[in-house]
Tab-separated table of C-alpha atoms in Angstrom:
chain	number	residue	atom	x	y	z
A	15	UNK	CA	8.448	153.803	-60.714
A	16	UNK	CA	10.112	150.552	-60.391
A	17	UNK	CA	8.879	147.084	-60.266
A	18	UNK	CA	9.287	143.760	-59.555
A	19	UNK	CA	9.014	140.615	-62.332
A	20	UNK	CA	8.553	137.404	-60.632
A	21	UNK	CA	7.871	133.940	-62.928
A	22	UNK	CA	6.523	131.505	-61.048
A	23	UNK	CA	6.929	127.923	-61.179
A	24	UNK	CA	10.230	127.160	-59.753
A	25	UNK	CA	10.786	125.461	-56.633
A	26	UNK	CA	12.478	127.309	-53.792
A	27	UNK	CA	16.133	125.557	-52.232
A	28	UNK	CA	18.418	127.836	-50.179
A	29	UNK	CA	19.297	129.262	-47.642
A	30	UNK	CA	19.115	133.185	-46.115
A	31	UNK	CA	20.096	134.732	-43.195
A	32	UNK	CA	16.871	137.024	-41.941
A	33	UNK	CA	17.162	140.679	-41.881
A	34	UNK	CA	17.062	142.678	-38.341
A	35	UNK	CA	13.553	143.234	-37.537
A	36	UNK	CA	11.742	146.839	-39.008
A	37	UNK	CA	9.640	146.991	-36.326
A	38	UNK	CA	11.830	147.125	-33.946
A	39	UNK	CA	14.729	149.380	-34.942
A	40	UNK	CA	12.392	152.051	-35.531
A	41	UNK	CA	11.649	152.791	-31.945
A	42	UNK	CA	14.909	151.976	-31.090
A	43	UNK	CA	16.068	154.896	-33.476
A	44	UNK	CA	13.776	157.234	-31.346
A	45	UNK	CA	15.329	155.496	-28.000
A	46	UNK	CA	18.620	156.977	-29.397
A	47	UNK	CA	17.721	160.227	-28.513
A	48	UNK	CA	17.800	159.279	-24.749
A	49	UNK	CA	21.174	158.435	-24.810
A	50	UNK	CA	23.883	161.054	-24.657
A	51	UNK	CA	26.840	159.402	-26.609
A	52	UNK	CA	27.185	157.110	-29.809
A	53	UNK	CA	24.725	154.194	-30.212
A	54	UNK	CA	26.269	151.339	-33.039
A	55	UNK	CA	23.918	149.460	-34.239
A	56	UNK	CA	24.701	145.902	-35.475
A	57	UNK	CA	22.247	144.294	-38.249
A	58	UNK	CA	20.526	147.612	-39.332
A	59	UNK	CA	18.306	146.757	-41.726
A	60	UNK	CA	17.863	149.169	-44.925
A	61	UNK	CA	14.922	150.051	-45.138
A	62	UNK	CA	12.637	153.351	-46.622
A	63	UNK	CA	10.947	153.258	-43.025
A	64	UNK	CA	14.846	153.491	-41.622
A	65	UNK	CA	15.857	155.753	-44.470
A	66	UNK	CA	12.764	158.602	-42.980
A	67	UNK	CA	13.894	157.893	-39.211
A	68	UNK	CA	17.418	158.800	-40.279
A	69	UNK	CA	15.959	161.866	-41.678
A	70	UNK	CA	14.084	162.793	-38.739
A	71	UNK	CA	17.322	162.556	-36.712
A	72	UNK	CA	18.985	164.815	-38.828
A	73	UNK	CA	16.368	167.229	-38.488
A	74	UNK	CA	16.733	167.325	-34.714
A	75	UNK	CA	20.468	168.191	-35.286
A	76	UNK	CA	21.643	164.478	-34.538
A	77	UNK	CA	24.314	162.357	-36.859
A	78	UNK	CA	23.460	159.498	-38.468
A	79	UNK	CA	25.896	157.441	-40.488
A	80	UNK	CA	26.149	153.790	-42.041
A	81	UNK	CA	29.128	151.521	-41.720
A	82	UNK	CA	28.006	148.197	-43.560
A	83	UNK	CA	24.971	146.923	-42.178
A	84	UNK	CA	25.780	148.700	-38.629
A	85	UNK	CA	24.347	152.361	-38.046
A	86	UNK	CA	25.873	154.527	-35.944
A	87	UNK	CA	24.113	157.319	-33.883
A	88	UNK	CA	24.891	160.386	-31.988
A	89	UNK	CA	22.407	162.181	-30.477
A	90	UNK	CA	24.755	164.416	-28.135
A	91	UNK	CA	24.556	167.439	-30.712
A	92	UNK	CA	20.294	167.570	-30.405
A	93	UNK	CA	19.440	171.615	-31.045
A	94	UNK	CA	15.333	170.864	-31.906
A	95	UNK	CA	12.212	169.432	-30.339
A	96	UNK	CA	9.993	169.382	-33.552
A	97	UNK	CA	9.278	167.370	-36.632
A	98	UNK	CA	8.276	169.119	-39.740
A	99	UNK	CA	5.016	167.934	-41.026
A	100	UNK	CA	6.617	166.454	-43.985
A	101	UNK	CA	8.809	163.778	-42.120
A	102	UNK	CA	6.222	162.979	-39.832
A	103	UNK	CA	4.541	161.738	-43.154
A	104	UNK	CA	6.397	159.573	-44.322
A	105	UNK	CA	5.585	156.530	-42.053
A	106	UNK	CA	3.321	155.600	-38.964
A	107	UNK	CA	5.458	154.929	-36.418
A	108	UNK	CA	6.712	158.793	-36.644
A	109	UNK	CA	5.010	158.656	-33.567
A	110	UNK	CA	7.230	157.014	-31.737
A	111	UNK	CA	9.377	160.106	-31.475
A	112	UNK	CA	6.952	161.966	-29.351
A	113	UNK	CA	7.647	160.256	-26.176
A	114	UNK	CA	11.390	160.497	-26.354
A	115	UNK	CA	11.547	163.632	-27.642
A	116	UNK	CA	9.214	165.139	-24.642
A	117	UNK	CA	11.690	162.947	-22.357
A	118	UNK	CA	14.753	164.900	-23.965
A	119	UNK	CA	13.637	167.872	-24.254
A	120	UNK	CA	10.502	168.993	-22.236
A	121	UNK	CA	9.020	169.925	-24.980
A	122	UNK	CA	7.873	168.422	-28.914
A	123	UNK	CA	5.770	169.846	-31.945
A	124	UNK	CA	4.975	168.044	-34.368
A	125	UNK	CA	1.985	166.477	-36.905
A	126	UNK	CA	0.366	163.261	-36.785
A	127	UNK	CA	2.491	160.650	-38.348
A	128	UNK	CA	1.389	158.525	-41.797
A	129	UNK	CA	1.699	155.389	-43.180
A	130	UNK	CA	0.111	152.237	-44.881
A	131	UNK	CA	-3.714	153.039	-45.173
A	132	UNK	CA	-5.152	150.284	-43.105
A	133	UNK	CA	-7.770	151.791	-41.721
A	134	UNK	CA	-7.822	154.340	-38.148
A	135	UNK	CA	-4.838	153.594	-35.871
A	136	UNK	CA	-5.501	156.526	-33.475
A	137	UNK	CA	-3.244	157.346	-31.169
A	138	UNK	CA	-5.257	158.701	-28.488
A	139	UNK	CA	-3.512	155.864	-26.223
A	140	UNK	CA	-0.399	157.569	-26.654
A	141	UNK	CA	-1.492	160.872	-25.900
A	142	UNK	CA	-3.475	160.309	-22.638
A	143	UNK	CA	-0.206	158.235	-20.778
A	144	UNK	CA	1.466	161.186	-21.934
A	145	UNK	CA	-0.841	163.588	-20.388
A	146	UNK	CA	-1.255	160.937	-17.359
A	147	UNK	CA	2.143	161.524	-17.042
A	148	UNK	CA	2.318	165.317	-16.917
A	149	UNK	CA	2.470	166.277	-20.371
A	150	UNK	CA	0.376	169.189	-21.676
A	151	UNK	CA	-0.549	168.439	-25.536
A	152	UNK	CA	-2.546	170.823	-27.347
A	153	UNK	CA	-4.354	169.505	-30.480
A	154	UNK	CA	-4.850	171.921	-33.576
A	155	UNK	CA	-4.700	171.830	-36.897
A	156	UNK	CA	-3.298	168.046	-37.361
A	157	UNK	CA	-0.458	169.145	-35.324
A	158	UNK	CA	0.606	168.343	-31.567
A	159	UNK	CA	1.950	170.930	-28.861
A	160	UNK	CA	3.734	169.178	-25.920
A	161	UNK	CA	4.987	170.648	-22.973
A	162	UNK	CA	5.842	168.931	-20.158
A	163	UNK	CA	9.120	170.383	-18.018
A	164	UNK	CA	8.797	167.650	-15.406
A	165	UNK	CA	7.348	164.050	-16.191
A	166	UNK	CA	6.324	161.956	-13.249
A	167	UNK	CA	5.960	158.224	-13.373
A	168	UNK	CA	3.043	156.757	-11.843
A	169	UNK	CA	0.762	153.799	-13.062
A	170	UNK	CA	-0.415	153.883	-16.766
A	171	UNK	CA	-3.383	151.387	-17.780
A	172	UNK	CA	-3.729	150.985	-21.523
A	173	UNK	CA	-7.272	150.074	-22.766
A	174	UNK	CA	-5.766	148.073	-25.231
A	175	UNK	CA	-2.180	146.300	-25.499
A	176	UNK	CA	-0.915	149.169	-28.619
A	177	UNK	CA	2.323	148.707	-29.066
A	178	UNK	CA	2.984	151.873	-30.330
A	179	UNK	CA	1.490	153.303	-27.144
A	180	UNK	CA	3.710	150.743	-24.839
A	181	UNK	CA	6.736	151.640	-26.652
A	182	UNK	CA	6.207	155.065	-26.709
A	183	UNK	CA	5.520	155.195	-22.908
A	184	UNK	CA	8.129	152.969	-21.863
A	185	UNK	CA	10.774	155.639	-23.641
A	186	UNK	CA	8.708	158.681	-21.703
A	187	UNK	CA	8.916	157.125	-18.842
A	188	UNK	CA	12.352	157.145	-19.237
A	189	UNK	CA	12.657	160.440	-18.331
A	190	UNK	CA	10.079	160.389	-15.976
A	191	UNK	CA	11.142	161.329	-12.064
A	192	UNK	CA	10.232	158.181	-10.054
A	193	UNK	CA	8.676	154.765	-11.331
A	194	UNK	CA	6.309	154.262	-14.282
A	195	UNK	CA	4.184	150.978	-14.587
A	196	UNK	CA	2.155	150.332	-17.662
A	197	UNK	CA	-0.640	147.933	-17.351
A	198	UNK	CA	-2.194	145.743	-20.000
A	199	UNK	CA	1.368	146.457	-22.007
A	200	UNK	CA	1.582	144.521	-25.047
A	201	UNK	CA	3.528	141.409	-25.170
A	202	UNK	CA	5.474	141.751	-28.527
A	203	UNK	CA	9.105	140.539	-28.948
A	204	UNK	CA	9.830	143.797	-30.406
A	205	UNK	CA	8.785	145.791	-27.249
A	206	UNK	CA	11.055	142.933	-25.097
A	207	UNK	CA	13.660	144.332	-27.752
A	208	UNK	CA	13.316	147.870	-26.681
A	209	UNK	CA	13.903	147.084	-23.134
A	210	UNK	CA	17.202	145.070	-24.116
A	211	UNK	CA	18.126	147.909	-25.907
A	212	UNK	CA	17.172	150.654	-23.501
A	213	UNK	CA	19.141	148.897	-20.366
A	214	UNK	CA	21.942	148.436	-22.411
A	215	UNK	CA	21.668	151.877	-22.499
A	216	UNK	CA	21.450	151.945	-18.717
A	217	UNK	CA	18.425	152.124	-18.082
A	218	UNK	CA	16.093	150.124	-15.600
A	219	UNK	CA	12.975	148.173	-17.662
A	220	UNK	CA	11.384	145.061	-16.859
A	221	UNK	CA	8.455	143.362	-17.304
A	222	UNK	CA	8.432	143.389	-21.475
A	223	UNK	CA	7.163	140.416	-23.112
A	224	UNK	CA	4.399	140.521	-20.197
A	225	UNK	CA	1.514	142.477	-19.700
A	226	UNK	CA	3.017	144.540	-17.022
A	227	UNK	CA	6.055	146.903	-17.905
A	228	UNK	CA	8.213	149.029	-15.113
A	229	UNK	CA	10.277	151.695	-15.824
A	230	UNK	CA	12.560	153.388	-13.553
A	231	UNK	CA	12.969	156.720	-13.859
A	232	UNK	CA	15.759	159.508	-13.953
A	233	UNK	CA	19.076	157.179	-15.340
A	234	UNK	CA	21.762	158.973	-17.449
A	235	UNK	CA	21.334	156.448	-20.301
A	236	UNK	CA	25.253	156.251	-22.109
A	237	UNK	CA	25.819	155.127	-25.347
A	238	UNK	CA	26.029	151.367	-26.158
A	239	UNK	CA	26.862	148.699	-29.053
A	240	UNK	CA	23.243	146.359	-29.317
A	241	UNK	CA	22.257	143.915	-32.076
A	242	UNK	CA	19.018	144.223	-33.660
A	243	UNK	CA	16.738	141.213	-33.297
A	244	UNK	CA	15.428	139.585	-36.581
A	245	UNK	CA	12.314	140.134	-38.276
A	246	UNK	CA	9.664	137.739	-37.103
A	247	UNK	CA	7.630	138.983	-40.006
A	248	UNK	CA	10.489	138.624	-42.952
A	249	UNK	CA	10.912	135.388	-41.558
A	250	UNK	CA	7.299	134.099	-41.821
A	251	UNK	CA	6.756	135.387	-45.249
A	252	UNK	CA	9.831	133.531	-46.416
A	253	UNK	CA	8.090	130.361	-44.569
A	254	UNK	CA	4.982	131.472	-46.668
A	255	UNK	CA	7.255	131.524	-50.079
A	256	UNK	CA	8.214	128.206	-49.663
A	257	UNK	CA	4.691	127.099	-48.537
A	258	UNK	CA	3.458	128.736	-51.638
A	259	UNK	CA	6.431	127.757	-54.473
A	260	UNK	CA	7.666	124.654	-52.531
A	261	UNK	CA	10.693	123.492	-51.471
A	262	UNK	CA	13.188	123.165	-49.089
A	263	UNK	CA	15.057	126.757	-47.339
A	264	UNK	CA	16.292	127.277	-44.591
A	265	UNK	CA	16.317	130.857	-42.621
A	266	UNK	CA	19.197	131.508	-40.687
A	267	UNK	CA	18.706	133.774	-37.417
A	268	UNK	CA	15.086	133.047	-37.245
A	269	UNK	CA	14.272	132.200	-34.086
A	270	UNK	CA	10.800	130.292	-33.804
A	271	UNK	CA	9.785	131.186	-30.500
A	272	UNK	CA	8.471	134.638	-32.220
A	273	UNK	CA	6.435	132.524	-34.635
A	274	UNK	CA	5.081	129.413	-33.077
A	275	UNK	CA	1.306	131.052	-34.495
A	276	UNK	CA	2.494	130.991	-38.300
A	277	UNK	CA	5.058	127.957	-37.897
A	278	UNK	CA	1.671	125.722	-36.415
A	279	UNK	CA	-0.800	126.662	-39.138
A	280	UNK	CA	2.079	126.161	-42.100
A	281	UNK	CA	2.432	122.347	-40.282
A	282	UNK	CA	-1.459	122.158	-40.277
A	283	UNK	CA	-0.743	122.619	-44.073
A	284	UNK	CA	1.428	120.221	-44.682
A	285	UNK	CA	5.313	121.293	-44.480
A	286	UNK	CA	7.341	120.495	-42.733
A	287	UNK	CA	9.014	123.219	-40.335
A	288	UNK	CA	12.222	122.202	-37.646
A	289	UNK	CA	13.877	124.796	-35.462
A	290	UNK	CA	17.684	123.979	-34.128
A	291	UNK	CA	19.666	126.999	-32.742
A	292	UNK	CA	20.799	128.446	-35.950
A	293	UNK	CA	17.388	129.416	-37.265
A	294	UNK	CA	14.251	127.734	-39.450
A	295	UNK	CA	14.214	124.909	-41.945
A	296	UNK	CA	10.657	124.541	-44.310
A	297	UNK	CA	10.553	121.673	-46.207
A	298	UNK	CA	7.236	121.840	-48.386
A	299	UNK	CA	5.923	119.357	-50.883
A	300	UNK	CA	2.979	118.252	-52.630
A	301	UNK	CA	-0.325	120.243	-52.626
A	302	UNK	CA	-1.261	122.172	-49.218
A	303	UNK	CA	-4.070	121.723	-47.026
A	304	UNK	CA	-6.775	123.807	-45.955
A	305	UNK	CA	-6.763	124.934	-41.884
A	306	UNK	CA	-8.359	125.803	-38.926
A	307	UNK	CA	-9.575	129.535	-39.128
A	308	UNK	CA	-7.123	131.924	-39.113
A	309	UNK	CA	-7.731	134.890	-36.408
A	310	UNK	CA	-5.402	137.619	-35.602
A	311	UNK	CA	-4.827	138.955	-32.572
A	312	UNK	CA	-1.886	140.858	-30.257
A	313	UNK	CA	1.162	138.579	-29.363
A	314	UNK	CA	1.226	136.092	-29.090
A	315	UNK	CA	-2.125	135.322	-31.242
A	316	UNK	CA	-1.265	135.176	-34.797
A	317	UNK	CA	0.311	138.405	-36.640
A	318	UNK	CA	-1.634	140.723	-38.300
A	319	UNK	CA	1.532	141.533	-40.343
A	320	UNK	CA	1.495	137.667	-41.109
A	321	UNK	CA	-1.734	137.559	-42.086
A	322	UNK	CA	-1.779	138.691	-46.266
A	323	UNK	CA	1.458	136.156	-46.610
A	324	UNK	CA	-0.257	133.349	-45.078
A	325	UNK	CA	-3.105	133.838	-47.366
A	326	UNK	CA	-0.964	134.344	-50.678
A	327	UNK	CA	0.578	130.950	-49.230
A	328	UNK	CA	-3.052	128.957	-49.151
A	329	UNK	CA	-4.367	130.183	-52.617
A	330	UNK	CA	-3.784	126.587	-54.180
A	331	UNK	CA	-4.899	124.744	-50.928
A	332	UNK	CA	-7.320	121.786	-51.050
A	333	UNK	CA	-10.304	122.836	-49.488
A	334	UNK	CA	-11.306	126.457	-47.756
A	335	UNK	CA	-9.633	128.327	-45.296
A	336	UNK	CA	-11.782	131.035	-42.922
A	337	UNK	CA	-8.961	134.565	-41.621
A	338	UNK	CA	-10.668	136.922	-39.235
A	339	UNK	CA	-8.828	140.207	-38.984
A	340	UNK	CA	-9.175	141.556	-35.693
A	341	UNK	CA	-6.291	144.257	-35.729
A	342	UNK	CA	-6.637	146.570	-38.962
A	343	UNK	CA	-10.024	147.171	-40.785
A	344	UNK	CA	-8.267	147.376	-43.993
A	345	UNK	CA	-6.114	144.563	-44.338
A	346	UNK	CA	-8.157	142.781	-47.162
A	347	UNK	CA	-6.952	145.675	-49.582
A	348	UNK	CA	-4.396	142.671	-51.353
A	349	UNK	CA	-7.394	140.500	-51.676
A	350	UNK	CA	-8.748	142.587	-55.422
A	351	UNK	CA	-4.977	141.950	-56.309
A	352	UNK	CA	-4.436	138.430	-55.432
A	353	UNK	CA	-8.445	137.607	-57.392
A	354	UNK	CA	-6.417	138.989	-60.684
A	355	UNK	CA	-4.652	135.940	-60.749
A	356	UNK	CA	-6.775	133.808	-60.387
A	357	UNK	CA	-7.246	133.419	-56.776
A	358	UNK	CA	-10.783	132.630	-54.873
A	359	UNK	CA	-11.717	134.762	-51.905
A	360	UNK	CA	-14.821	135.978	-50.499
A	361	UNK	CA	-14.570	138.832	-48.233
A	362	UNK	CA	-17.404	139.982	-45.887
A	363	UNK	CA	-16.482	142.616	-43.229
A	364	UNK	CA	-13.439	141.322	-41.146
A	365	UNK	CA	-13.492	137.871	-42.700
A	366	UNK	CA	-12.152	136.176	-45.494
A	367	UNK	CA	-12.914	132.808	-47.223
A	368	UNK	CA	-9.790	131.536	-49.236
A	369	UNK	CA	-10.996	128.309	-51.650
A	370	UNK	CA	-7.896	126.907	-52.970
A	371	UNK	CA	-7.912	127.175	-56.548
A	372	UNK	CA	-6.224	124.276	-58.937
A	373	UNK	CA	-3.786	126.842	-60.466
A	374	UNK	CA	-3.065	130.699	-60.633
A	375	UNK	CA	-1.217	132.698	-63.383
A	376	UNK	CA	0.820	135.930	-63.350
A	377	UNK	CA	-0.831	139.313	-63.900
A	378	UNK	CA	-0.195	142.892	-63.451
A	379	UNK	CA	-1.005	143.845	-59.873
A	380	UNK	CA	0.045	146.574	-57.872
A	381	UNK	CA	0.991	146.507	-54.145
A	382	UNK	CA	-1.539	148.688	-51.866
A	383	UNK	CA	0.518	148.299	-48.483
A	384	UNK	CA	3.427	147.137	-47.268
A	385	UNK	CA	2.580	143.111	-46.520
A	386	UNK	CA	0.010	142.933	-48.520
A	387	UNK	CA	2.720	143.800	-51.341
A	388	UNK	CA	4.857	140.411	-49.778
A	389	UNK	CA	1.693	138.520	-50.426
A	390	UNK	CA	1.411	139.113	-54.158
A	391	UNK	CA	5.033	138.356	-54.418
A	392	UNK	CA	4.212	135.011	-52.280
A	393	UNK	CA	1.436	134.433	-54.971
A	394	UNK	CA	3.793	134.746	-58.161
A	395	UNK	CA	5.779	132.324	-57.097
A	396	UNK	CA	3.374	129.963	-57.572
A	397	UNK	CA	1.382	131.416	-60.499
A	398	UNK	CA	2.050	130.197	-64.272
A	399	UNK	CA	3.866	132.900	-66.181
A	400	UNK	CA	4.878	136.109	-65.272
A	401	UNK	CA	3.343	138.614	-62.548
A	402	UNK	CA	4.576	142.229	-62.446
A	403	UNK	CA	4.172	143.555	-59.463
A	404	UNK	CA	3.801	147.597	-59.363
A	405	UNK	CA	4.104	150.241	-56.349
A	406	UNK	CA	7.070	148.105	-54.761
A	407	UNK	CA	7.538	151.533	-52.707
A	408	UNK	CA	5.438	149.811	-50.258
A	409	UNK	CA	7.509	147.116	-49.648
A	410	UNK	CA	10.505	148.770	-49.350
A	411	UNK	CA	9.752	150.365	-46.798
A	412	UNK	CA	9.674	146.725	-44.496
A	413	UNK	CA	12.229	144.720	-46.114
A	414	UNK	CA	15.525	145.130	-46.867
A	415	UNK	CA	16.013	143.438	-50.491
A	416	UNK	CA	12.881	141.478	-51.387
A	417	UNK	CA	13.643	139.903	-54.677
A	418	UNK	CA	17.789	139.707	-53.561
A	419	UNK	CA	16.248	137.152	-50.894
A	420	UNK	CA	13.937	135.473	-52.932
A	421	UNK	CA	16.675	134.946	-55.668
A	422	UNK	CA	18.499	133.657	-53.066
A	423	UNK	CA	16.388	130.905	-52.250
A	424	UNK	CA	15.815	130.034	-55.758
A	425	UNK	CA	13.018	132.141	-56.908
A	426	UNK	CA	13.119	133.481	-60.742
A	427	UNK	CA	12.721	136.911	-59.815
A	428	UNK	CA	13.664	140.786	-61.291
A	429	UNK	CA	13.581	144.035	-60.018
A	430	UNK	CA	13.022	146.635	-63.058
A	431	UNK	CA	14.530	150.027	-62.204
A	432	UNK	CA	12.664	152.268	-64.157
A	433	UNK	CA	13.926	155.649	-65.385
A	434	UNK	CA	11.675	159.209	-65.585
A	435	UNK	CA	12.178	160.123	-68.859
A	436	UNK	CA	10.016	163.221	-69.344
């Protein structure tokens, strides 16, 4: 398997623009499948989590090509309504699928989904809007039976704000006859991108990026050109680089409004962050400061996704820094990784003490999910020596070119391609 080599030491200076956003172009893949006609889409980002969307697609009989960074879709030749267990696999947010697919079609089959190993992410929410909205699932054997030949809108109340569940309701309703309005919706820019995306189409949506969402029912959604928005979560663990290495970057598309949480703590730290209408500028010197506890929460608290970067980012702060995850009961996984070089953390439960530590060194670590993969790179950069970090399948699968952008802003960084040779 391949690898990344990072030395740390160096100072980061540069500039990058930010990739479009992963978690966002992944329901807007499944949205695709609403729309009869060709869907271009501008700023694709490359990803493994892409890569297994596109294969789903083609699976359902739909054509999937890249142009440069644009992807174009057609979804007119669709001749399937299920998802063999092995795609659904490959990544968590195969579950987005379900609600267009049961829009499209009337009808899905298909497994539960898989993923990063962060602990249960049920998604019970999913299934009873779906069923609230006239779907008959049947449960057995790990897989899911859906029929439903006519959805209904009506008014959906999540118990939580899941964005999984939001997303995958809002494309349901979709095909729903009359209006759907889902309560307690969560807030994240990425759902607000879905609803861009899905009028462009021409649908009807409003209400994203608050807590209540309406969706009109019954459009003929048409094919459209839409630009992906960029990744809130690329962007803030190229803040967290910086924070971590030093030095002065600057991020172009970033847009801070999406990450006013991670931009405030980095300040309480001690860099310097400005925002003008091209994107982000970090300017970081001298040692970092401890801050406030860290608590994550649903947008527009502070990223869970942000959470392992921000850490990496603090390991040589003065003083001690308190994170309570509230999302994911297994997001401390990096923290055995990130203690190999040298770091001090105490972990009890859902909360972690980081004491900043005078220096770090490189190790061998290996990545165990997909940001807490980011973090140990965030850590080598400011570790003595060399860190090899194994398992870089993980982060593939949320950002486009890791060490590209890193080298880009400076860093001394490798990625080892490693051949099979038995």
């Amino acid at each position: 398997m391949s690898h990344f080599l990072v030395r740390g030491g160096r100072r980061l200076d540069g500039q990058l623009t930010v990739q479009g956003a992963k978690n966002s172009v992944l329901p807007i893949l499944a949205a695709t499948l609403l729309a009869r006609g060709q869907v271009v889409l501008l700023g694709c980002p490359r990803l493994r989590d892409v890569d297994a969307s596109i294969r789903i697609l083609h699976h359902l009989g739909c054509d999937a090509r890249w142009e440069g960074d644009a992807l174009t879709v057609d979804t007119t030749a669709l001749d399937r309504c299920g998802i063999s267990d092995q795609l659904m696999r490959e990544m968590r947010s195969s579950a987005i699928f379900l609600g267009a697919i049961l829009a499209r079609c009337g009808q899905a089959d298909l497994s539960y989904p898989g993923g990063c190993e962060l602990g249960p992410r049920p998604i019970d929410l999913h299934l009873s809007g779906l069923r609230q909205l006239g779907a008959e699932i049947r449960e057995e054997g790990g897989f899911l039976h859906c029929r439903a030949p006519a959805l209904v809108g009506r008014e959906l109340v999540l118990r939580m704000p899941s964005v999984g569940a939001t997303e995958n309701l809002m494309l349901a309703a979709c095909g729903c006859v009359g209006t759907t309005v889902i309560t307690n919706a969560a807030r994240e820019p990425e759902v607000v991108d879905l609803q861009n995306f899905l009028n462009a189409c021409g649908a009807r949506v409003s209400g994203a990026g608050s807590s209540c969402v309406s969706v009109q029912g019954g459009q003929a959604l048409h094919g459209c050109t839409y630009r992906v928005m960029p990744d809130r979560i690329a962007a803030a663990t190229y803040l967290c680089a910086a924070a971590s290495a030093g030095g002065d970057i600057s991020l172009l598309g970033a847009e801070e409004r999406h990450l006013t949480t991670v931009t405030a703590a980095l300040r309480q730290a001690g860099c310097a962050i400005t925002a003008d209408g091209g994107g982000l500028r970090a300017v970081c010197r001298g040692p970092l400061r401890a801050i406030e506890p860290v608590q994550t929460a649903p947008y527009p608290g502070f990223p869970t996704d942000a959470q392992a970067v921000l850490m990496a980012a603090l390991l040589r702060s003065r003083g001690a820094t308190v994170f309570e995850e509230n999302i994911f009961e297994n997001r401390y996984r990096h923290v055995g990784e990130l203690t190999r070089m040298g770091a001090k953390i105490r972990v009890s439960g859902r909360v972690a003490v980081v004491t900043g530590v005078e220096r770090l060194h490189g190790a061998p670590v290996r990545c165990t999910d997909l940001r807490g993969g980011a973090a140990l790179c965030v850590a080598a950069l400011a570790a003595e020596g060399e860190t090899r970090v194994s398992q870089i399948c993980h982060i593939d699968r949320g950002y486009e070119d890791l060490v590209r952008d890193l080298r880009a802003l400076g860093a001394d960084a490798d990625r080892v391609e490693e051949t099979d040779n038995s």
